[in-house]
Tab-separated table of C-alpha atoms in Angstrom:
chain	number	residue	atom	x	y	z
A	1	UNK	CA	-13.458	76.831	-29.919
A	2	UNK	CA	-14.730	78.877	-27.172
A	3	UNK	CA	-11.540	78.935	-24.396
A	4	UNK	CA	-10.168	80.648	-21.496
A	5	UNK	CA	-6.144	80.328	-22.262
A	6	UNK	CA	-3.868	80.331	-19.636
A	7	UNK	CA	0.276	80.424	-19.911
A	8	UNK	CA	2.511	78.950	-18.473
A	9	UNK	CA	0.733	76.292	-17.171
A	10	UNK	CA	3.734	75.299	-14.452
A	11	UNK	CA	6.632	77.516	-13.187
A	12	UNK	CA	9.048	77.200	-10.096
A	13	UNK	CA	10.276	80.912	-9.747
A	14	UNK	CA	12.742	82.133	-6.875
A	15	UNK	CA	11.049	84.485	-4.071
A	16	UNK	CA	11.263	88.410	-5.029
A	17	UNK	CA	11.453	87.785	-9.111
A	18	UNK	CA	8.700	89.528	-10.296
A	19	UNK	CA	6.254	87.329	-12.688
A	20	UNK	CA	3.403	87.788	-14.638
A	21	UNK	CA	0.839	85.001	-15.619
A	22	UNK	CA	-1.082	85.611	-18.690
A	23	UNK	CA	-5.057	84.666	-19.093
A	24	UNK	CA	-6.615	85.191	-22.576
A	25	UNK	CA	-10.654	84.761	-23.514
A	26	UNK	CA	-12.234	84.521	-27.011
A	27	UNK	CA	-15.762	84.539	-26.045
A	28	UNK	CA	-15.994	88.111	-25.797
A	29	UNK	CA	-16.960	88.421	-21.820
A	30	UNK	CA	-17.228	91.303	-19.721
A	31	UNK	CA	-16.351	89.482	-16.416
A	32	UNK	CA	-12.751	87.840	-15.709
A	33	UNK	CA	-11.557	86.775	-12.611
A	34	UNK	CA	-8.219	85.203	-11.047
A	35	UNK	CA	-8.650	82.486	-7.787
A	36	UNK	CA	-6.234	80.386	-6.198
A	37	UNK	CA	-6.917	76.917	-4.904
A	38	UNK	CA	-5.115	75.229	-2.061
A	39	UNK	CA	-6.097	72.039	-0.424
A	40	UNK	CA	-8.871	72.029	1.900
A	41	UNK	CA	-9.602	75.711	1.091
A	42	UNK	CA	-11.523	75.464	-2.189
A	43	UNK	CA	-11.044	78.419	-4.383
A	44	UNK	CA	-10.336	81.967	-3.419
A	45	UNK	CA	-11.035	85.128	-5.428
A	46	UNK	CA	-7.927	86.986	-5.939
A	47	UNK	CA	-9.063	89.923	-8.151
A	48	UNK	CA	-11.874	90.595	-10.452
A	49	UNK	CA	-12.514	92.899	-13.746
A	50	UNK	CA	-15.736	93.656	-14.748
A	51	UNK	CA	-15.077	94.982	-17.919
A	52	UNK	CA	-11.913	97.233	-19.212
A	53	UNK	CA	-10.157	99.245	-16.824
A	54	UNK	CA	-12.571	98.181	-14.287
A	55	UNK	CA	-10.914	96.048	-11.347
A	56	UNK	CA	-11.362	95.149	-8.141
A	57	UNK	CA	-10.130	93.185	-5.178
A	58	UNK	CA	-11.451	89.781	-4.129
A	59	UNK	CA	-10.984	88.340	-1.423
A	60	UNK	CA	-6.796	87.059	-1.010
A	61	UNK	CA	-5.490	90.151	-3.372
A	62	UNK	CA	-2.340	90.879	-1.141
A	63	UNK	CA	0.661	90.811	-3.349
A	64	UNK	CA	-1.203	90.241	-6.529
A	65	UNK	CA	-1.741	92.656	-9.224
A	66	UNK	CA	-3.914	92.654	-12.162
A	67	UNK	CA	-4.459	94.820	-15.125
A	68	UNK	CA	-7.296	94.954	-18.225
A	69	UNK	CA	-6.004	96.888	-20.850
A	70	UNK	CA	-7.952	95.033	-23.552
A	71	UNK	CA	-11.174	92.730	-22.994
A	72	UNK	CA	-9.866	89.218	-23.532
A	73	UNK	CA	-6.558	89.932	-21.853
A	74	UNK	CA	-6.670	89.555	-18.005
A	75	UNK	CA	-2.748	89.017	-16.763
A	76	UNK	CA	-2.429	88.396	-13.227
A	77	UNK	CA	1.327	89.877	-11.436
A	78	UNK	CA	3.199	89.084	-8.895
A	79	UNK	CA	5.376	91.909	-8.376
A	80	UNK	CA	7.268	90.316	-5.095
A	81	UNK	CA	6.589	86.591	-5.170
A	82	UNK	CA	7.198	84.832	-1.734
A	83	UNK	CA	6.142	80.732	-0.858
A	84	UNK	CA	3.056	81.710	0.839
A	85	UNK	CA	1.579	82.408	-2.758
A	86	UNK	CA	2.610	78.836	-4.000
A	87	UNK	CA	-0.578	77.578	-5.028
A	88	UNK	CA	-2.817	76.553	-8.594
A	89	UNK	CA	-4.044	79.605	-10.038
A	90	UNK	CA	-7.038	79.560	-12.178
A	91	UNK	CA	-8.362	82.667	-14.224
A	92	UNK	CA	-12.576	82.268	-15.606
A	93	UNK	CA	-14.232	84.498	-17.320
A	94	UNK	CA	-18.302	84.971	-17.645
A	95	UNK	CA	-20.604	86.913	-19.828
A	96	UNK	CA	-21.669	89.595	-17.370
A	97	UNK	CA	-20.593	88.045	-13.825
A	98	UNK	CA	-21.078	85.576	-11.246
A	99	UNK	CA	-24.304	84.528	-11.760
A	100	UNK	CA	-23.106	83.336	-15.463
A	101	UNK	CA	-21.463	79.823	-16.434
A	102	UNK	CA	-17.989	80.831	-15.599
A	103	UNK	CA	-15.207	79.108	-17.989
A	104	UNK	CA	-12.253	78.318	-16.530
A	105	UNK	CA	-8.437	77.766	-17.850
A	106	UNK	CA	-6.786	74.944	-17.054
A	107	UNK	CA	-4.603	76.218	-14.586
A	108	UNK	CA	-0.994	77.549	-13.476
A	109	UNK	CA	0.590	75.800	-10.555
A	110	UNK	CA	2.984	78.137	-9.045
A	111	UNK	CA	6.150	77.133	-6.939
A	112	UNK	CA	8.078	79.880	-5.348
A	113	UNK	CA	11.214	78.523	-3.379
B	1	UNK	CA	-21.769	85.991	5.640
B	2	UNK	CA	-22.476	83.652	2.365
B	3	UNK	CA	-20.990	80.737	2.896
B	4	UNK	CA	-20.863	76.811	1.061
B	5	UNK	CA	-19.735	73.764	3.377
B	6	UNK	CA	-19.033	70.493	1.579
B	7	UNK	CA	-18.826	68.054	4.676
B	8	UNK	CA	-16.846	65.339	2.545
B	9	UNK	CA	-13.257	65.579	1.604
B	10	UNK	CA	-12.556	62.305	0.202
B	11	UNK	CA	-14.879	59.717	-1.407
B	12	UNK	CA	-14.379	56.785	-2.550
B	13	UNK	CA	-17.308	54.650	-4.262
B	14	UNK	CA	-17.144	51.560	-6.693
B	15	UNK	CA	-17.658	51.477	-10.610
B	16	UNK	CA	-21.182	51.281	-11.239
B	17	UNK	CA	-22.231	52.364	-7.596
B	18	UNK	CA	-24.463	55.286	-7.160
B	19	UNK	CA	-23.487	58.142	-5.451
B	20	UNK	CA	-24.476	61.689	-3.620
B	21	UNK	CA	-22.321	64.371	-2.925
B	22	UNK	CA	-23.726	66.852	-0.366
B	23	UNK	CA	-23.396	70.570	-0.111
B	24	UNK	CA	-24.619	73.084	2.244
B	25	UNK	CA	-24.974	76.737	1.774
B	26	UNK	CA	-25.353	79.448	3.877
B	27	UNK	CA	-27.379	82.599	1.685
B	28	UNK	CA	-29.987	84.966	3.033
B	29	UNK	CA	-31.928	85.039	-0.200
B	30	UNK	CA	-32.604	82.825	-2.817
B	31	UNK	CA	-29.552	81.333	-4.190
B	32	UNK	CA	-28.125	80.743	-6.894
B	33	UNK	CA	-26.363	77.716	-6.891
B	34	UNK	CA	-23.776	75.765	-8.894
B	35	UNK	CA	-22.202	72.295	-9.350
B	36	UNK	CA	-18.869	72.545	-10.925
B	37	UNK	CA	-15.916	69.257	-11.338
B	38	UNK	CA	-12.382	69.289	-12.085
B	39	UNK	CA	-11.047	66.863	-13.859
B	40	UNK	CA	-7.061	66.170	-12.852
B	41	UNK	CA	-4.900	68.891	-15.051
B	42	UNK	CA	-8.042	70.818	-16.249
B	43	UNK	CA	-9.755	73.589	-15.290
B	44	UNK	CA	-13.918	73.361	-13.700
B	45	UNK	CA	-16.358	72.836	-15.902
B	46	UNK	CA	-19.954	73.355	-14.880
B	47	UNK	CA	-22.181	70.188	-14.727
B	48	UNK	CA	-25.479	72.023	-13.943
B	49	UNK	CA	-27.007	75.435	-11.636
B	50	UNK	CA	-30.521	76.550	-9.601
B	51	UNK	CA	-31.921	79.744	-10.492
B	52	UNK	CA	-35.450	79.068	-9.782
B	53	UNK	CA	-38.018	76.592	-10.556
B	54	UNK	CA	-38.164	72.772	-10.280
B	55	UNK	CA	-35.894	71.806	-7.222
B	56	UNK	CA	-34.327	69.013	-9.115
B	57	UNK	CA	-31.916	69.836	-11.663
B	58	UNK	CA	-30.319	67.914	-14.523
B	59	UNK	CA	-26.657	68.612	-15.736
B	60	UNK	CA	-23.920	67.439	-17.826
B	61	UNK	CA	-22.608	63.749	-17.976
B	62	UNK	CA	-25.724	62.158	-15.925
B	63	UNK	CA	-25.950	64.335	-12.963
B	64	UNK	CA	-28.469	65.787	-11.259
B	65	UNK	CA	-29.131	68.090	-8.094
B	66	UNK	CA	-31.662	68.814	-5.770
B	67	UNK	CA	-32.546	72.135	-3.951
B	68	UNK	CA	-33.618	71.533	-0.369
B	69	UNK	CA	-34.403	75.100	1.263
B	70	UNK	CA	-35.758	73.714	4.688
B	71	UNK	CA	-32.151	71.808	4.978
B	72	UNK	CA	-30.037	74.819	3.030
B	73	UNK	CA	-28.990	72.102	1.223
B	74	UNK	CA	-27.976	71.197	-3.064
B	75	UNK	CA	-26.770	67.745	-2.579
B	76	UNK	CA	-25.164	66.406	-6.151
B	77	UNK	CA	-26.349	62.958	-7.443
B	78	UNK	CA	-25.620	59.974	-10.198
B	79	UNK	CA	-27.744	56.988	-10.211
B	80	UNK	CA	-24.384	55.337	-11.536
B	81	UNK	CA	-20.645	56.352	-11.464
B	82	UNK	CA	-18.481	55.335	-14.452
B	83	UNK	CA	-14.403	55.654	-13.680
B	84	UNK	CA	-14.214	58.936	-15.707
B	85	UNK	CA	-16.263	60.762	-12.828
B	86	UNK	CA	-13.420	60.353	-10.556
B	87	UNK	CA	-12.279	64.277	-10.566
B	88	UNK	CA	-12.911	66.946	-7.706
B	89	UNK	CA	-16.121	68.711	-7.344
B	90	UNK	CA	-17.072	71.958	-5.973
B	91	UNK	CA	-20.417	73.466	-4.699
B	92	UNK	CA	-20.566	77.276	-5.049
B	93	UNK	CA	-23.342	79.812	-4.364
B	94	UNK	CA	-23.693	82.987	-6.063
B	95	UNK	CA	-23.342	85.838	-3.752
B	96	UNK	CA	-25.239	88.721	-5.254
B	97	UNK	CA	-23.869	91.752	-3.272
B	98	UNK	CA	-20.425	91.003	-4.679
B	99	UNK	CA	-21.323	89.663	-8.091
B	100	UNK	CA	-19.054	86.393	-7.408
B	101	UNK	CA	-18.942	82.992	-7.001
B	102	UNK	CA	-18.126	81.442	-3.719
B	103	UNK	CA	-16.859	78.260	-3.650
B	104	UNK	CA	-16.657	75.490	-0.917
B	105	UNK	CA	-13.666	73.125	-0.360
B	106	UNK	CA	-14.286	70.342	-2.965
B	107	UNK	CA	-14.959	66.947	-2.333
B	108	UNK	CA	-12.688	64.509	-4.279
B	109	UNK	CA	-14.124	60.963	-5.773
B	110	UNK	CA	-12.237	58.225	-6.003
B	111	UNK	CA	-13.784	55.448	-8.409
B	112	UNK	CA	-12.799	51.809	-8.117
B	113	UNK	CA	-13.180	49.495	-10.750
């Protein structure tokens, strides 16, 4: 089944503990992407890889970090966490970019205290 | 700067009613435009897109769309909503110079039975 994998899909961390949320794909796409959704905002592009090694900022990446050592893997970081990036975090990946049916994980709702 | 608007936060409509979700964009060129929902705990799915062509477009699970260019608008219709529709929907328009999606605020539907 054709999936975008997302772990965990809730965690309440403390501010400064580094963690790392992990995004998987098995469909073999070129673009993946990370946004975060907050009420009344819609969703926000955090970073964006369009293929391996190649990353880029979107348009909230302050105090994220991504990496894309291997096509299907796409694992978002939060080296510093502080409760301004509480939020649900969504990763999607496409066959060539945004013009392509994104698929989307079903989401990590973050809680930093 | 590219730009979606979805003027309705909330709506609420009853089992069976019909219903239109409106959405407008803000794109120099042609767009490309998207309907996507959320369904509560899951990620967006896509229920249908414009490229080109015939201004009215059909999706996924009934739905349907229709390209206005005079009013900038890609208002989101169902001739009759069924309780499972009740989920959060997002308008998002393609923005070519950044090869991403951008997404407006959601509307959320409330179905009563």
């Amino acid at each position: 089944e054709a999936q975008v994998t997302q772990n965990p899909r809730y965690l309440i961390t403390v501010t400064g503990k580094k963690l790392t949320v992990t995004c998987s794909q098995n469909m073999n796409h070129e673009y993946m992407s990370w946004y975060r959704q907050d009420p009344g905002l819609g969703l926000r592009q955090i970073y964006y890889s369009m293929n391996v090694e190649v990353t880029d900022k979107g348009d909230v990446p302050e105090g994220y970090k991504v990496s894309r050592k291997e096509k299907r893997n796409f694992p978002l970081i939060l080296e510093s966490p502080s409760p301004n990036q509480t939020s649900l975090y969504f990763c999607a990946s496409s066959l060539t970019g945004g013009a392509d049916e994104a698929f989307f994980g079903q989401g990590t709702r973050l809680t930093v205290v | 700067a590219q730009s979606v608007t979805q003027p309705d936060i909330h709506i609420t409509v009853s089992e069976g009613a019909s219903l239109e979700l409106r959405c407008n964009y803000s794109y120099g060129a042609t767009p490309y435009l998207f309907w996507y929902v959320q369904s509560p705990g899951q990620g967006l799915q896509l229920l249908l897109k414009y490229f080109s062509g015939d201004t009215l477009v059909q999706g996924i699970k009934g739905f349907e769309a229709e390209f206005k260019r005079s009013q900038s608008s890609f208002n989101l219709r169902k001739p009759s909503v069924h309780w499972s529709d009740a989920a959060e929907y997002f308008c998002a328009v393609f923005s070519g110079g950044y090869n991403k999606l951008i997404f407006g605020a959601g509307t959320r539907l409330a179905v009563h039975p």
